[in-house]
Coordinates of C-alpha atoms and ligand atoms in Angstrom, one line a residue:
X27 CA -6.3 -1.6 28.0
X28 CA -6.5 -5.7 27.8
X29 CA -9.9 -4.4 27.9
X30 CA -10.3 -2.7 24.7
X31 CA -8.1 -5.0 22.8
X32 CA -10.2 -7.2 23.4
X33 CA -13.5 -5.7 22.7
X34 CA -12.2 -4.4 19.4
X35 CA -10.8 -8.1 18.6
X36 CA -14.2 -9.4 19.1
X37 CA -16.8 -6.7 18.0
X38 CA -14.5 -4.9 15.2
X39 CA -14.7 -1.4 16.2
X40 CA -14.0 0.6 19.6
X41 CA -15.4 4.4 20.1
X42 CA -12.9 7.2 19.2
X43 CA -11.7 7.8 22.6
X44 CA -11.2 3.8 22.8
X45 CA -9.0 4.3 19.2
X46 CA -7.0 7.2 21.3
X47 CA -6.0 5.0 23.8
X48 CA -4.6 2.0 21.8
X49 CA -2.8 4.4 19.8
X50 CA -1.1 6.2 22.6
X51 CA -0.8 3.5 25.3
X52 CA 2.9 3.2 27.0
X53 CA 2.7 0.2 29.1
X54 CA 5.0 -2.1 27.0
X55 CA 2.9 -5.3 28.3
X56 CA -0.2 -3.4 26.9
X57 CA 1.3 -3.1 23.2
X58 CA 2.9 -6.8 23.7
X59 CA -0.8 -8.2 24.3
X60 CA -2.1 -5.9 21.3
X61 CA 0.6 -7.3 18.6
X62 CA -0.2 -10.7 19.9
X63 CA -3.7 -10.8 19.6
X64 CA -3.1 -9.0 16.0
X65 CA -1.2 -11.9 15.2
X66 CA -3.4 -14.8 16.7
X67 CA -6.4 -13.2 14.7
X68 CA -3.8 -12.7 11.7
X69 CA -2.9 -16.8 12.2
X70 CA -6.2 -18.0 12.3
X71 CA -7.4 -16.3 8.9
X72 CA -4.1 -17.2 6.5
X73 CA -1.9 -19.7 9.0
X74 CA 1.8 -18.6 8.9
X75 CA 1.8 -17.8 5.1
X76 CA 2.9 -14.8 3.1
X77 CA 1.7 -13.3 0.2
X78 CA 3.6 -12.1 -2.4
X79 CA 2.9 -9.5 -5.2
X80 CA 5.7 -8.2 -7.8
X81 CA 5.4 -4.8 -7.9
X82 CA 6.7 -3.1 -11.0
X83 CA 7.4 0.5 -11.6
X84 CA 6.0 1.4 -14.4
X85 CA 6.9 5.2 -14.3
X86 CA 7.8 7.7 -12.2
X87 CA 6.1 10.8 -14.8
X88 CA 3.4 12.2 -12.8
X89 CA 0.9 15.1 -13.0
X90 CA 0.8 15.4 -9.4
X91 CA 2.4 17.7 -7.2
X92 CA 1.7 16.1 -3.7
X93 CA 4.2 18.0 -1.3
X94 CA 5.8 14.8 0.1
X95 CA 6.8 12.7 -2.7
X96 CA 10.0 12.1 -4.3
X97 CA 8.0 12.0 -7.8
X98 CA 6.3 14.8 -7.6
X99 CA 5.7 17.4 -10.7
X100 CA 7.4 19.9 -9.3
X101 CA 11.0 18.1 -8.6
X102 CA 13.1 19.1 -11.5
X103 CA 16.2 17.1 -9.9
X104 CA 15.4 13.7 -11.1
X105 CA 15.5 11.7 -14.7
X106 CA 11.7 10.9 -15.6
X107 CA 11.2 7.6 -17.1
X108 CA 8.5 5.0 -18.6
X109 CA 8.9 1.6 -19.2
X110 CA 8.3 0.4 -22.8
X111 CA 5.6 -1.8 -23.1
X112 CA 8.0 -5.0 -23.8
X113 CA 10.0 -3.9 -20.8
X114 CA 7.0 -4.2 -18.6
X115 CA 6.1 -8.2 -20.0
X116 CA 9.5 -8.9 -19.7
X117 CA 9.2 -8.0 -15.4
X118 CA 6.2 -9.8 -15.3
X119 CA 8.3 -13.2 -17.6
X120 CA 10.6 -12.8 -15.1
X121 CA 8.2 -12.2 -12.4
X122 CA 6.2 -15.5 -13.3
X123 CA 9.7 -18.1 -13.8
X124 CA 10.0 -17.1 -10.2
X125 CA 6.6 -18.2 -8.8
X126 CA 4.9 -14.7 -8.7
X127 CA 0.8 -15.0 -9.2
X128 CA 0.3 -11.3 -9.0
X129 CA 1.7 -7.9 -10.4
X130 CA 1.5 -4.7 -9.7
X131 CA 2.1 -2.0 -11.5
X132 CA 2.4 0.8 -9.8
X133 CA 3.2 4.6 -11.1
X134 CA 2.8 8.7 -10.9
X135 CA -0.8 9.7 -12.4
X136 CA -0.9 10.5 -16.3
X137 CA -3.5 12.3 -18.2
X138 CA -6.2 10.5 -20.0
X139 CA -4.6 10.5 -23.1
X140 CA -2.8 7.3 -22.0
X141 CA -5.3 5.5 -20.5
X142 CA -5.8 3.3 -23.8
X143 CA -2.2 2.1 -24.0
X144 CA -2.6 1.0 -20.1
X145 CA -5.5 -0.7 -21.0
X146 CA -3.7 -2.5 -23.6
X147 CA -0.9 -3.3 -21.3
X148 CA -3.6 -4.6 -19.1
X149 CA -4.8 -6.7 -21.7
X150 CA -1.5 -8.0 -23.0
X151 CA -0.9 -9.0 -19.8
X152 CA -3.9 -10.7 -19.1
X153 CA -3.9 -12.7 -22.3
X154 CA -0.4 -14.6 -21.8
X155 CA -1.1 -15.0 -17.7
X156 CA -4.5 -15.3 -17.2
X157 CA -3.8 -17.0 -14.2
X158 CA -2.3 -13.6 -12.4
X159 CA -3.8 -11.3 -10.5
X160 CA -3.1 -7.5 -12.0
X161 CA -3.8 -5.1 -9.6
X162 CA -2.9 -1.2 -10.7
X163 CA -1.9 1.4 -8.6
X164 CA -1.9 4.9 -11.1
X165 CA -3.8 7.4 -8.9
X166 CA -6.7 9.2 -9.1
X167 CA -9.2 8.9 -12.6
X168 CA -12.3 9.2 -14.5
X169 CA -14.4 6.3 -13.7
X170 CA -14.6 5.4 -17.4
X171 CA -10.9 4.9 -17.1
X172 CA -11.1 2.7 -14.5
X173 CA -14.6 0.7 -15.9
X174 CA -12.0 0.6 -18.7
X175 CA -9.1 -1.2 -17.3
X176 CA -11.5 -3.4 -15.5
X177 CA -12.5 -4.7 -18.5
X178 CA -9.6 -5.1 -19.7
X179 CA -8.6 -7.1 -16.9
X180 CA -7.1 -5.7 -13.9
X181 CA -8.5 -7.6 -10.4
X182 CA -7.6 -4.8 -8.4
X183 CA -6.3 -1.5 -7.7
X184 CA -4.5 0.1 -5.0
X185 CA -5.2 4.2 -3.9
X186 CA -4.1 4.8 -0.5
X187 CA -7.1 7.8 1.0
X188 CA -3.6 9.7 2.7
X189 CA -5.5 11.0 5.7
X190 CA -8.4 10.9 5.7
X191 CA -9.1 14.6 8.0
X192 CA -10.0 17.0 5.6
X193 CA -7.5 19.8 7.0
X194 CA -4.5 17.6 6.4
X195 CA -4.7 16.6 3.0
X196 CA -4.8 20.1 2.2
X197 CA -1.6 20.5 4.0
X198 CA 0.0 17.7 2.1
X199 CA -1.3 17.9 -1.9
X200 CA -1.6 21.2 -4.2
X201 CA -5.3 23.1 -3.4
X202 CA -6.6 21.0 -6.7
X203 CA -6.8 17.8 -5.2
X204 CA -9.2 17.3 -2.3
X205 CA -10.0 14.2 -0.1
X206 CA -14.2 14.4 -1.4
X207 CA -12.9 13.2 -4.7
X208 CA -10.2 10.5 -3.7
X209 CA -12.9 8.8 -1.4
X210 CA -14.7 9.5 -4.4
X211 CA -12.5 7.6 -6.5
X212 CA -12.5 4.8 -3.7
X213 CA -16.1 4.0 -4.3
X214 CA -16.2 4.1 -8.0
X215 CA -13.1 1.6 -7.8
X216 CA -15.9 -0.6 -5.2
X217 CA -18.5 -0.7 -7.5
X218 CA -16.7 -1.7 -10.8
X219 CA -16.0 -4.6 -8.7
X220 CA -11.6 -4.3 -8.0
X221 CA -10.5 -5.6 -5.2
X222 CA -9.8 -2.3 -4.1
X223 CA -6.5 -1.2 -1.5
X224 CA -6.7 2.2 0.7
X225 CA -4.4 3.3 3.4
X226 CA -2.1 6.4 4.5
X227 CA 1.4 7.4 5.7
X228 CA 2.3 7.0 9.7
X229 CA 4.2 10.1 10.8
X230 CA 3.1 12.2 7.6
X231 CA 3.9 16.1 8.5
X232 CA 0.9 18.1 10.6
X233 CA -0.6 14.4 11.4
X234 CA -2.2 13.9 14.8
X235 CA -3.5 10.9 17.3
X236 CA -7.2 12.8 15.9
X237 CA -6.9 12.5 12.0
X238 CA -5.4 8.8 13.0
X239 CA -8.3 7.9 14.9
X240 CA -10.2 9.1 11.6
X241 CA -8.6 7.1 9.5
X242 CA -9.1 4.0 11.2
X243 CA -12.7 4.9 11.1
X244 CA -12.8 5.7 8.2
X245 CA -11.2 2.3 7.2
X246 CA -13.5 0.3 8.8
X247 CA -16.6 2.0 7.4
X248 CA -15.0 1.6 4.3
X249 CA -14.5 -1.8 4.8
X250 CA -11.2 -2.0 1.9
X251 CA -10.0 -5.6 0.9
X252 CA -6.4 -4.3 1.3
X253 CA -4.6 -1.5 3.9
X254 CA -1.5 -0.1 2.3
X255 CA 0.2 1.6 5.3
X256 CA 3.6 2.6 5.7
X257 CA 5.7 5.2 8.0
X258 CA 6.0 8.6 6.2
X259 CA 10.2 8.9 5.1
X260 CA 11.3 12.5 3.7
X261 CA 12.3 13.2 0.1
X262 CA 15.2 15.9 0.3
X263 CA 14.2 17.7 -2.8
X264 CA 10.3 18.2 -2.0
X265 CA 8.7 21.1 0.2
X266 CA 8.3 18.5 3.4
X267 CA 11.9 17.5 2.9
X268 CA 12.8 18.7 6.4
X269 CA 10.5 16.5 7.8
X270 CA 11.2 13.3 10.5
X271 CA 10.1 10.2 9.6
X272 CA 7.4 8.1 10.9
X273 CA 8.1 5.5 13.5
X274 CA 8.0 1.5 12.4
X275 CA 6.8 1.1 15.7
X276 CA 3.4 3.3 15.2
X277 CA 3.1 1.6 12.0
X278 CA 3.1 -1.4 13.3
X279 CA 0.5 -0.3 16.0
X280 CA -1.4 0.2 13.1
X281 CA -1.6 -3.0 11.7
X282 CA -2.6 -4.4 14.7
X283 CA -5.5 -1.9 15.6
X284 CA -6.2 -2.4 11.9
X285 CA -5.9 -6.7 11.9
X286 CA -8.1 -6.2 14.9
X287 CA -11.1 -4.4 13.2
X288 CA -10.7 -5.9 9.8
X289 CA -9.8 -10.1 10.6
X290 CA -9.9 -10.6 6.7
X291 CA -8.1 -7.6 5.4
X292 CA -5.1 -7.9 3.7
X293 CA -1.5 -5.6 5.2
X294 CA 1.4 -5.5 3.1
X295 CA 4.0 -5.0 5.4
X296 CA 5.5 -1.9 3.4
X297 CA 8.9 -1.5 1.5
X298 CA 8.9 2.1 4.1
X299 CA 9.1 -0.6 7.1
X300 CA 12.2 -2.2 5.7
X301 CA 13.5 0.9 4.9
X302 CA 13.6 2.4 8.2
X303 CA 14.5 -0.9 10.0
X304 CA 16.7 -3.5 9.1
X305 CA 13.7 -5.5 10.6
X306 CA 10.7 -3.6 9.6
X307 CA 9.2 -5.8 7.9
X308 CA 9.4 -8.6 10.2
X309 CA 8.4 -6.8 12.5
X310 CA 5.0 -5.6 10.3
X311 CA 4.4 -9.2 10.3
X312 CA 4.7 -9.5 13.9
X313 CA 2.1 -7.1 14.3
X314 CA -0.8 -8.8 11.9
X315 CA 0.9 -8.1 8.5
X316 CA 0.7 -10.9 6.0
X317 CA 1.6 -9.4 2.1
X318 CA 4.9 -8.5 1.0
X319 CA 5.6 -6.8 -2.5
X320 CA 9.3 -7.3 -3.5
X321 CA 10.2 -5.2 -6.9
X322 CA 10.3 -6.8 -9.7
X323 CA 11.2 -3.4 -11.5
X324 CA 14.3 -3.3 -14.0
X325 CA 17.0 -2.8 -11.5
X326 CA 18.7 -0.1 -13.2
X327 CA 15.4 2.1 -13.0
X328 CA 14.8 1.6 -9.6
X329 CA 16.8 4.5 -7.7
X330 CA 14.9 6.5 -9.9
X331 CA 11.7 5.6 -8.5
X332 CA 12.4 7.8 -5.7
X333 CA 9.2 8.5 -3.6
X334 CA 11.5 9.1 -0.3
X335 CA 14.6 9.1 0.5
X336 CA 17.3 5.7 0.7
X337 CA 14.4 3.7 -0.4
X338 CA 15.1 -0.4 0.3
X339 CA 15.5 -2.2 -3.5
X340 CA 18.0 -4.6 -2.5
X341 CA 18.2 -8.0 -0.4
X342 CA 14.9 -9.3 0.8
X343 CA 12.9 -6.1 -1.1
X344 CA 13.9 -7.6 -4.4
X345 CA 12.2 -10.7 -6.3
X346 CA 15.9 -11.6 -6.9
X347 CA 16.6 -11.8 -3.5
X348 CA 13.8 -14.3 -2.5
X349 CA 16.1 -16.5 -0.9
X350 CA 16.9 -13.7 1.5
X351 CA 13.2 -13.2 2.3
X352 CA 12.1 -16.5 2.7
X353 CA 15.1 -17.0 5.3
X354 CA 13.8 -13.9 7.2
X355 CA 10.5 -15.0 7.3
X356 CA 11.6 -18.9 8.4
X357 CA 13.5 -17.1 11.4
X358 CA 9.4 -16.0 12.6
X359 CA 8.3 -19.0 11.6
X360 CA 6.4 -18.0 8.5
X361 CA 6.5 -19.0 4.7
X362 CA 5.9 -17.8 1.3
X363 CA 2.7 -18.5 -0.2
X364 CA 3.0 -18.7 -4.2
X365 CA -0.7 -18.6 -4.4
X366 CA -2.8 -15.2 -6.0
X367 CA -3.9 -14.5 -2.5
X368 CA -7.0 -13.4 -3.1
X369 CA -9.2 -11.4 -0.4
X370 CA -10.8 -14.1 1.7
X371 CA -13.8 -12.0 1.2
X372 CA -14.4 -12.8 -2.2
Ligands
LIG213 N1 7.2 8.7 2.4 C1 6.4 7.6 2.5 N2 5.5 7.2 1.6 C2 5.3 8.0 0.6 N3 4.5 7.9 -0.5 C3 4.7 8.9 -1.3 N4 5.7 9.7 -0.8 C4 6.1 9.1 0.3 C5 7.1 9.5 1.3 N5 7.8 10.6 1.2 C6 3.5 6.8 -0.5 C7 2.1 7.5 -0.6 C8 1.5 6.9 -1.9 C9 2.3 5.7 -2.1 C10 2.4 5.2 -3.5 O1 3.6 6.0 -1.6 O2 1.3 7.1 0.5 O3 0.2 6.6 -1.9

């Protein structure tokens, strides 16, 4: 096993059956020397530091019907809302005082017929702090719409693939959507020049050691700037609702494998992680982690913003509660970094 950990820590990719066995390995000295390798390799491309990113929630309206989340089209049991446009620059005010370098704003997928008053949002934004990163996270679009909110000034954009196995996205989203055109998406998003995010759920219903080994794959071909990856945590009132949630301990498996074959990416360890575990994200961090995105999101609309169940908004998951973080973190022996924190590969 030392074997392949190291093999993939020096030559970036394993074969399939390698990928099998890192992902189901026992031997609890086996995963120890994994996670520590991750987080050597982790060390030596960012030191102890921690990235930060305010992620705002800009609404929780969404065209989509994907059968896991909370959001959803179909789910007639919670309030839709969308922030006002001063309500958004008033997060990111806030956001800034703090220290923050880079928002995201993050929300369910609207029609085209709104994509000019995001792209004036954008630009808003981008005029009073052009020294932020804006990085948007509104699912899948025409790639006018994104060429358009490049321009208007948005670094980056975050799309996690899901799975990447063409049989299980069908069991997760409504026949429409297919995986061709969000990998489609994915490359558009390349070559307008975002600093582009991709990534799936751990534990998501019907998801096996096969369509994992796929996505990892699939990753490194890809080659993405940022993973977003977090354990998959049921929402009571969609159709997978009856699911069990992913493990933080696969997750974190994850990161490593993925630290491992990517040096340079960057891993949010996930609000999901903290959600699950009181030390989730510590121990994403552990594993070769090094972003966190507390929510900078009016408080009083965050329970609303229900993707899955008992979602973490307080404590160390808020931008209020930075004090709490950066204690966490000190206990590891890390540190905020107030920087953008850019992709080293830029
Ligand atoms: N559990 C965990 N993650 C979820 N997401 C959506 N629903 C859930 C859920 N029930 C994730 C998806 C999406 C991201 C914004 O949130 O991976 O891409």
């Amino acid at each position: 096993m030392k074997q392949i950990v190291d093999q993939l820590r020096d030559e970036h990719a394993v074969t399939a059956e390698e990928y099998r066995a890192l992902l189901t390995m026992r031997d609890p000295e086996d995963v120890e020397y994994l996670m520590t390798q991750a987080r050597r390799v982790a060390q030596q491309q960012f030191g102890r530091k921690i990235y930060l990113r305010g992620l705002i929630e800009l609404t929780n309206v969404c065209r989509n019907d994907c059968l896991y989340c909370g959001i959803r089209r179909s789910n007639r049991h919670i309030n839709r809302y969308t922030l006002h446009r001063e309500q958004v620059l008033a997060c990111c005010e806030q956001g800034y005082q703090i220290g923050f370098r880079t928002f995201v704003l993050q929300g369910g997928e609207w029609g085209e017929d709104r994509s000019q008053w995001i792209a004036e949002l954008v630009q808003d934004i981008r005029r009073r702090w052009p020294d932020c990163a804006i990085t948007l996270s509104l699912g899948e679009h025409p790639r006018e719409t994104y060429a358009l909110w490049r321009e208007s000034g948005a670094d980056r954009y975050l799309l996690r693939h899901e799975t990447r196995d063409e049989r299980h996205y069908g069991l997760l989203h409504p026949t429409a959507m297919t995986i061709r055109h969000r990998l489609q998406c994915l490359d558009w998003l390349k070559e307008l020049g975002y600093q582009v995010g991709t990534g799936i759920m751990v534990g998501s219903p019907y998801q096996s050691i096969r369509s994992m080994v796929k996505d990892i794959q699939y990753l490194v071909e890809f080659q993405p700037h940022m993973i977003g990856i977090g354990p998959f945590i049921s929402q009571h009132d969609t159709p997978l609702g009856r699911f069990p949630a992913g493990s933080v301990e696969m997750t974190a498996r994850l990161y490593a494998i993925l630290r491992l074959a990517l040096p340079k990416v960057l891993i949010p360890s996930t609000t999901a992680m903290a959600t699950l575990q009181p030390d989730g994200r510590l121990r994403g961090i552990l594993a070769g982690a090094n972003v966190v995105m507390p929510n900078l999101s009016p408080s009083d609309h965050r329970q609303m913003y229900a993707l899955y169940d008992n979602k973490a908004t307080l404590g160390a998951e808020s931008a209020q509660g930075l004090n709490i973080l950066a204690e966490e973190l000190s206990t590891i022996g890390y540190h905020i970094d107030w920087s953008r924190g850019d992709s080293p590969r830029l």
